[in-house]
Amino acid sequence: MFDLHDYQESLADAGEAAMLQGQRPLLQSATGTGKSVVLAELALRALARGYRVVVICHRDTIYGHLVKALRYHLGPSEIIASIVSGSRPRLDRRVTVGMVPTMARRLHCLSAFKDCVLLIDEAHHLDMREKNSTTWQQVVQALQPKMYCGLSATPVRPDGKGLGDAGAFTVMIKGPTIVEMMRRGNLCKRYEIIASEHNISSKGMKKTRGDY
């Protein structure tokens, strides 16, 4: 089980309180601050309140990291189901971790998780506007969660819209910055910036949703 830092405890407290008040909170915290630890703590608290927990993400590496964090924090007795490509998960487990692309192909099964507590990693991908239906939106709507909370280091969508504008979240709760973490000694204080000496022109390069 993790021993949470004070800032992680504060984020978990604020996120839990916001959900219980009917809000849809987004927990913003810089890379390296341990968002997966906060997510695992929120899962533990939701289980203690009698809720089922569903965690969603979109990349294999993130999925593996989250499952490892949850197993460590919840203990070996908590069996975690997985909805990933090729899996045949039991839908009655208290904790389920799913990959969004796979869940989007199994929307008909997700009503089994109605009234769960949903925890969304890399939550800047979520857009709940009707005109911009995405796999993330379809999965969230099919799950019909009782409450949900997102976590992200970068709370802005690739199209430049804030997540409040996208209808996904109602309140943002900010964690410590990288500078604050370095001052506290939680992150390395020594670093080196290396950049090319050459000027690079982007003239004429095509962009898709802000990226080259």
mmCIF file with all atom_site columns, N, CA and C in Angstrom, residues 107-149:
data_model
loop_
_atom_site.group_PDB
_atom_site.id
_atom_site.type_symbol
_atom_site.label_atom_id
_atom_site.label_alt_id
_atom_site.label_comp_id
_atom_site.label_asym_id
_atom_site.label_entity_id
_atom_site.label_seq_id
_atom_site.pdbx_PDB_ins_code
_atom_site.Cartn_x
_atom_site.Cartn_y
_atom_site.Cartn_z
_atom_site.occupancy
_atom_site.B_iso_or_equiv
_atom_site.pdbx_formal_charge
_atom_site.auth_seq_id
_atom_site.auth_comp_id
_atom_site.auth_asym_id
_atom_site.auth_atom_id
_atom_site.pdbx_PDB_model_num
ATOM 1   N N  . LEU A 1 107 ? -19.566 -1.647 -26.338 1.00 0.00 ? 107 LEU A N  1
ATOM 2   C CA . LEU A 1 107 ? -20.473 -0.735 -25.641 1.00 0.00 ? 107 LEU A CA 1
ATOM 3   C C  . LEU A 1 107 ? -21.680 -1.460 -25.071 1.00 0.00 ? 107 LEU A C  1
ATOM 4   N N  . HIS A 1 108 ? -22.117 -2.512 -25.745 1.00 0.00 ? 108 HIS A N  1
ATOM 5   C CA . HIS A 1 108 ? -23.319 -3.234 -25.307 1.00 0.00 ? 108 HIS A CA 1
ATOM 6   C C  . HIS A 1 108 ? -23.115 -3.915 -23.955 1.00 0.00 ? 108 HIS A C  1
ATOM 7   N N  . CYS A 1 109 ? -21.862 -4.123 -23.542 1.00 0.00 ? 109 CYS A N  1
ATOM 8   C CA . CYS A 1 109 ? -21.586 -4.793 -22.262 1.00 0.00 ? 109 CYS A CA 1
ATOM 9   C C  . CYS A 1 109 ? -21.457 -3.810 -21.095 1.00 0.00 ? 109 CYS A C  1
ATOM 10  N N  . LEU A 1 110 ? -21.266 -2.535 -21.406 1.00 0.00 ? 110 LEU A N  1
ATOM 11  C CA . LEU A 1 110 ? -20.860 -1.597 -20.368 1.00 0.00 ? 110 LEU A CA 1
ATOM 12  C C  . LEU A 1 110 ? -21.982 -1.170 -19.430 1.00 0.00 ? 110 LEU A C  1
ATOM 13  N N  . SER A 1 111 ? -23.227 -1.461 -19.787 1.00 0.00 ? 111 SER A N  1
ATOM 14  C CA . SER A 1 111 ? -24.324 -1.125 -18.876 1.00 0.00 ? 111 SER A CA 1
ATOM 15  C C  . SER A 1 111 ? -24.228 -1.899 -17.570 1.00 0.00 ? 111 SER A C  1
ATOM 16  N N  . ALA A 1 112 ? -23.428 -2.976 -17.553 1.00 0.00 ? 112 ALA A N  1
ATOM 17  C CA . ALA A 1 112 ? -23.221 -3.757 -16.329 1.00 0.00 ? 112 ALA A CA 1
ATOM 18  C C  . ALA A 1 112 ? -22.540 -2.928 -15.247 1.00 0.00 ? 112 ALA A C  1
ATOM 19  N N  . PHE A 1 113 ? -21.901 -1.823 -15.651 1.00 0.00 ? 113 PHE A N  1
ATOM 20  C CA . PHE A 1 113 ? -21.166 -0.999 -14.687 1.00 0.00 ? 113 PHE A CA 1
ATOM 21  C C  . PHE A 1 113 ? -21.954 0.244  -14.260 1.00 0.00 ? 113 PHE A C  1
ATOM 22  N N  . LYS A 1 114 ? -23.225 0.288  -14.562 1.00 0.00 ? 114 LYS A N  1
ATOM 23  C CA . LYS A 1 114 ? -24.044 1.449  -14.219 1.00 0.00 ? 114 LYS A CA 1
ATOM 24  C C  . LYS A 1 114 ? -23.902 1.808  -12.744 1.00 0.00 ? 114 LYS A C  1
ATOM 25  N N  . ASP A 1 115 ? -23.786 3.100  -12.473 1.00 0.00 ? 115 ASP A N  1
ATOM 26  C CA . ASP A 1 115 ? -23.649 3.656  -11.119 1.00 0.00 ? 115 ASP A CA 1
ATOM 27  C C  . ASP A 1 115 ? -22.279 3.383  -10.493 1.00 0.00 ? 115 ASP A C  1
ATOM 28  N N  . CYS A 1 116 ? -21.290 3.086  -11.323 1.00 0.00 ? 116 CYS A N  1
ATOM 29  C CA . CYS A 1 116 ? -19.931 2.927  -10.807 1.00 0.00 ? 116 CYS A CA 1
ATOM 30  C C  . CYS A 1 116 ? -19.300 4.282  -10.525 1.00 0.00 ? 116 CYS A C  1
ATOM 31  N N  . VAL A 1 117 ? -18.138 4.260  -9.903  1.00 0.00 ? 117 VAL A N  1
ATOM 32  C CA . VAL A 1 117 ? -17.278 5.435  -9.836  1.00 0.00 ? 117 VAL A CA 1
ATOM 33  C C  . VAL A 1 117 ? -16.252 5.269  -10.952 1.00 0.00 ? 117 VAL A C  1
ATOM 34  N N  . LEU A 1 118 ? -16.219 6.234  -11.861 1.00 0.00 ? 118 LEU A N  1
ATOM 35  C CA . LEU A 1 118 ? -15.343 6.175  -13.020 1.00 0.00 ? 118 LEU A CA 1
ATOM 36  C C  . LEU A 1 118 ? -14.148 7.094  -12.819 1.00 0.00 ? 118 LEU A C  1
ATOM 37  N N  . LEU A 1 119 ? -12.950 6.558  -12.996 1.00 0.00 ? 119 LEU A N  1
ATOM 38  C CA . LEU A 1 119 ? -11.711 7.326  -12.891 1.00 0.00 ? 119 LEU A CA 1
ATOM 39  C C  . LEU A 1 119 ? -11.041 7.324  -14.256 1.00 0.00 ? 119 LEU A C  1
ATOM 40  N N  . ILE A 1 120 ? -10.786 8.516  -14.790 1.00 0.00 ? 120 ILE A N  1
ATOM 41  C CA . ILE A 1 120 ? -10.343 8.678  -16.172 1.00 0.00 ? 120 ILE A CA 1
ATOM 42  C C  . ILE A 1 120 ? -8.918  9.198  -16.195 1.00 0.00 ? 120 ILE A C  1
ATOM 43  N N  . ASP A 1 121 ? -7.992  8.375  -16.661 1.00 0.00 ? 121 ASP A N  1
ATOM 44  C CA . ASP A 1 121 ? -6.613  8.833  -16.792 1.00 0.00 ? 121 ASP A CA 1
ATOM 45  C C  . ASP A 1 121 ? -6.422  9.477  -18.167 1.00 0.00 ? 121 ASP A C  1
ATOM 46  N N  . GLU A 1 122 ? -5.458  10.403 -18.261 1.00 0.00 ? 122 GLU A N  1
ATOM 47  C CA . GLU A 1 122 ? -5.248  11.169 -19.501 1.00 0.00 ? 122 GLU A CA 1
ATOM 48  C C  . GLU A 1 122 ? -6.573  11.793 -19.945 1.00 0.00 ? 122 GLU A C  1
ATOM 49  N N  . ALA A 1 123 ? -7.242  12.442 -18.988 1.00 0.00 ? 123 ALA A N  1
ATOM 50  C CA . ALA A 1 123 ? -8.623  12.886 -19.180 1.00 0.00 ? 123 ALA A CA 1
ATOM 51  C C  . ALA A 1 123 ? -8.772  14.037 -20.164 1.00 0.00 ? 123 ALA A C  1
ATOM 52  N N  . HIS A 1 124 ? -7.665  14.608 -20.634 1.00 0.00 ? 124 HIS A N  1
ATOM 53  C CA . HIS A 1 124 ? -7.769  15.686 -21.624 1.00 0.00 ? 124 HIS A CA 1
ATOM 54  C C  . HIS A 1 124 ? -8.290  15.177 -22.970 1.00 0.00 ? 124 HIS A C  1
ATOM 55  N N  . HIS A 1 125 ? -8.401  13.857 -23.129 1.00 0.00 ? 125 HIS A N  1
ATOM 56  C CA . HIS A 1 125 ? -8.954  13.311 -24.367 1.00 0.00 ? 125 HIS A CA 1
ATOM 57  C C  . HIS A 1 125 ? -10.486 13.305 -24.370 1.00 0.00 ? 125 HIS A C  1
ATOM 58  N N  . LEU A 1 126 ? -11.097 13.568 -23.231 1.00 0.00 ? 126 LEU A N  1
ATOM 59  C CA . LEU A 1 126 ? -12.554 13.454 -23.127 1.00 0.00 ? 126 LEU A CA 1
ATOM 60  C C  . LEU A 1 126 ? -13.239 14.715 -23.634 1.00 0.00 ? 126 LEU A C  1
ATOM 61  N N  . ASP A 1 127 ? -14.197 14.536 -24.513 1.00 0.00 ? 127 ASP A N  1
ATOM 62  C CA . ASP A 1 127 ? -15.026 15.626 -25.034 1.00 0.00 ? 127 ASP A CA 1
ATOM 63  C C  . ASP A 1 127 ? -16.472 15.155 -24.975 1.00 0.00 ? 127 ASP A C  1
ATOM 64  N N  . MET A 1 128 ? -17.290 15.840 -24.164 1.00 0.00 ? 128 MET A N  1
ATOM 65  C CA . MET A 1 128 ? -18.671 15.403 -23.980 1.00 0.00 ? 128 MET A CA 1
ATOM 66  C C  . MET A 1 128 ? -19.663 16.221 -24.791 1.00 0.00 ? 128 MET A C  1
ATOM 67  N N  . ARG A 1 129 ? -19.185 17.080 -25.695 1.00 0.00 ? 129 ARG A N  1
ATOM 68  C CA . ARG A 1 129 ? -20.101 17.830 -26.554 1.00 0.00 ? 129 ARG A CA 1
ATOM 69  C C  . ARG A 1 129 ? -20.750 16.889 -27.563 1.00 0.00 ? 129 ARG A C  1
ATOM 70  N N  . GLU A 1 130 ? -22.056 17.034 -27.753 1.00 0.00 ? 130 GLU A N  1
ATOM 71  C CA . GLU A 1 130 ? -22.807 16.105 -28.598 1.00 0.00 ? 130 GLU A CA 1
ATOM 72  C C  . GLU A 1 130 ? -22.304 16.098 -30.031 1.00 0.00 ? 130 GLU A C  1
ATOM 73  N N  . LYS A 1 131 ? -21.919 17.256 -30.529 1.00 0.00 ? 131 LYS A N  1
ATOM 74  C CA . LYS A 1 131 ? -21.518 17.341 -31.941 1.00 0.00 ? 131 LYS A CA 1
ATOM 75  C C  . LYS A 1 131 ? -20.140 16.731 -32.185 1.00 0.00 ? 131 LYS A C  1
ATOM 76  N N  . ASN A 1 132 ? -19.402 16.465 -31.122 1.00 0.00 ? 132 ASN A N  1
ATOM 77  C CA . ASN A 1 132 ? -18.055 15.930 -31.269 1.00 0.00 ? 132 ASN A CA 1
ATOM 78  C C  . ASN A 1 132 ? -17.945 14.533 -30.664 1.00 0.00 ? 132 ASN A C  1
ATOM 79  N N  . SER A 1 133 ? -18.884 13.674 -31.001 1.00 0.00 ? 133 SER A N  1
ATOM 80  C CA . SER A 1 133 ? -18.904 12.332 -30.417 1.00 0.00 ? 133 SER A CA 1
ATOM 81  C C  . SER A 1 133 ? -17.605 11.593 -30.713 1.00 0.00 ? 133 SER A C  1
ATOM 82  N N  . THR A 1 134 ? -16.976 11.080 -29.650 1.00 0.00 ? 134 THR A N  1
ATOM 83  C CA . THR A 1 134 ? -15.725 10.333 -29.771 1.00 0.00 ? 134 THR A CA 1
ATOM 84  C C  . THR A 1 134 ? -15.870 9.007  -29.040 1.00 0.00 ? 134 THR A C  1
ATOM 85  N N  . THR A 1 135 ? -14.874 8.135  -29.207 1.00 0.00 ? 135 THR A N  1
ATOM 86  C CA . THR A 1 135 ? -14.919 6.863  -28.496 1.00 0.00 ? 135 THR A CA 1
ATOM 87  C C  . THR A 1 135 ? -14.916 7.093  -26.992 1.00 0.00 ? 135 THR A C  1
ATOM 88  N N  . TRP A 1 136 ? -14.174 8.098  -26.499 1.00 0.00 ? 136 TRP A N  1
ATOM 89  C CA . TRP A 1 136 ? -14.150 8.385  -25.075 1.00 0.00 ? 136 TRP A CA 1
ATOM 90  C C  . TRP A 1 136 ? -15.552 8.747  -24.584 1.00 0.00 ? 136 TRP A C  1
ATOM 91  N N  . GLN A 1 137 ? -16.225 9.614  -25.313 1.00 0.00 ? 137 GLN A N  1
ATOM 92  C CA . GLN A 1 137 ? -17.579 10.019 -24.930 1.00 0.00 ? 137 GLN A CA 1
ATOM 93  C C  . GLN A 1 137 ? -18.525 8.829  -24.952 1.00 0.00 ? 137 GLN A C  1
ATOM 94  N N  . GLN A 1 138 ? -18.434 8.006  -25.980 1.00 0.00 ? 138 GLN A N  1
ATOM 95  C CA . GLN A 1 138 ? -19.307 6.843  -26.092 1.00 0.00 ? 138 GLN A CA 1
ATOM 96  C C  . GLN A 1 138 ? -19.116 5.883  -24.921 1.00 0.00 ? 138 GLN A C  1
ATOM 97  N N  . VAL A 1 139 ? -17.866 5.693  -24.511 1.00 0.00 ? 139 VAL A N  1
ATOM 98  C CA . VAL A 1 139 ? -17.574 4.789  -23.400 1.00 0.00 ? 139 VAL A CA 1
ATOM 99  C C  . VAL A 1 139 ? -18.140 5.342  -22.097 1.00 0.00 ? 139 VAL A C  1
ATOM 100 N N  . VAL A 1 140 ? -17.917 6.631  -21.837 1.00 0.00 ? 140 VAL A N  1
ATOM 101 C CA . VAL A 1 140 ? -18.423 7.240  -20.597 1.00 0.00 ? 140 VAL A CA 1
ATOM 102 C C  . VAL A 1 140 ? -19.937 7.164  -20.549 1.00 0.00 ? 140 VAL A C  1
ATOM 103 N N  . GLN A 1 141 ? -20.591 7.475  -21.653 1.00 0.00 ? 141 GLN A N  1
ATOM 104 C CA . GLN A 1 141 ? -22.055 7.439  -21.681 1.00 0.00 ? 141 GLN A CA 1
ATOM 105 C C  . GLN A 1 141 ? -22.584 6.018  -21.508 1.00 0.00 ? 141 GLN A C  1
ATOM 106 N N  . ALA A 1 142 ? -21.906 5.040  -22.084 1.00 0.00 ? 142 ALA A N  1
ATOM 107 C CA . ALA A 1 142 ? -22.351 3.648  -21.958 1.00 0.00 ? 142 ALA A CA 1
ATOM 108 C C  . ALA A 1 142 ? -22.158 3.121  -20.539 1.00 0.00 ? 142 ALA A C  1
ATOM 109 N N  . LEU A 1 143 ? -21.127 3.592  -19.853 1.00 0.00 ? 143 LEU A N  1
ATOM 110 C CA . LEU A 1 143 ? -20.873 3.147  -18.479 1.00 0.00 ? 143 LEU A CA 1
ATOM 111 C C  . LEU A 1 143 ? -21.917 3.679  -17.501 1.00 0.00 ? 143 LEU A C  1
ATOM 112 N N  . GLN A 1 144 ? -22.491 4.837  -17.789 1.00 0.00 ? 144 GLN A N  1
ATOM 113 C CA . GLN A 1 144 ? -23.497 5.471  -16.920 1.00 0.00 ? 144 GLN A CA 1
ATOM 114 C C  . GLN A 1 144 ? -23.008 5.568  -15.468 1.00 0.00 ? 144 GLN A C  1
ATOM 115 N N  . PRO A 1 145 ? -21.849 6.199  -15.246 1.00 0.00 ? 145 PRO A N  1
ATOM 116 C CA . PRO A 1 145 ? -21.302 6.248  -13.889 1.00 0.00 ? 145 PRO A CA 1
ATOM 117 C C  . PRO A 1 145 ? -22.142 7.106  -12.943 1.00 0.00 ? 145 PRO A C  1
ATOM 118 N N  . LYS A 1 146 ? -22.109 6.729  -11.681 1.00 0.00 ? 146 LYS A N  1
ATOM 119 C CA . LYS A 1 146 ? -22.743 7.542  -10.640 1.00 0.00 ? 146 LYS A CA 1
ATOM 120 C C  . LYS A 1 146 ? -22.000 8.854  -10.487 1.00 0.00 ? 146 LYS A C  1
ATOM 121 N N  . MET A 1 147 ? -20.677 8.788  -10.581 1.00 0.00 ? 147 MET A N  1
ATOM 122 C CA . MET A 1 147 ? -19.816 9.972  -10.506 1.00 0.00 ? 147 MET A CA 1
ATOM 123 C C  . MET A 1 147 ? -18.509 9.644  -11.213 1.00 0.00 ? 147 MET A C  1
ATOM 124 N N  . TYR A 1 148 ? -17.832 10.697 -11.672 1.00 0.00 ? 148 TYR A N  1
ATOM 125 C CA . TYR A 1 148 ? -16.538 10.443 -12.288 1.00 0.00 ? 148 TYR A CA 1
ATOM 126 C C  . TYR A 1 148 ? -15.560 11.574 -12.035 1.00 0.00 ? 148 TYR A C  1
ATOM 127 N N  . CYS A 1 149 ? -14.280 11.203 -12.147 1.00 0.00 ? 149 CYS A N  1
ATOM 128 C CA . CYS A 1 149 ? -13.175 12.129 -11.889 1.00 0.00 ? 149 CYS A CA 1
ATOM 129 C C  . CYS A 1 149 ? -12.093 11.870 -12.932 1.00 0.00 ? 149 CYS A C  1
#
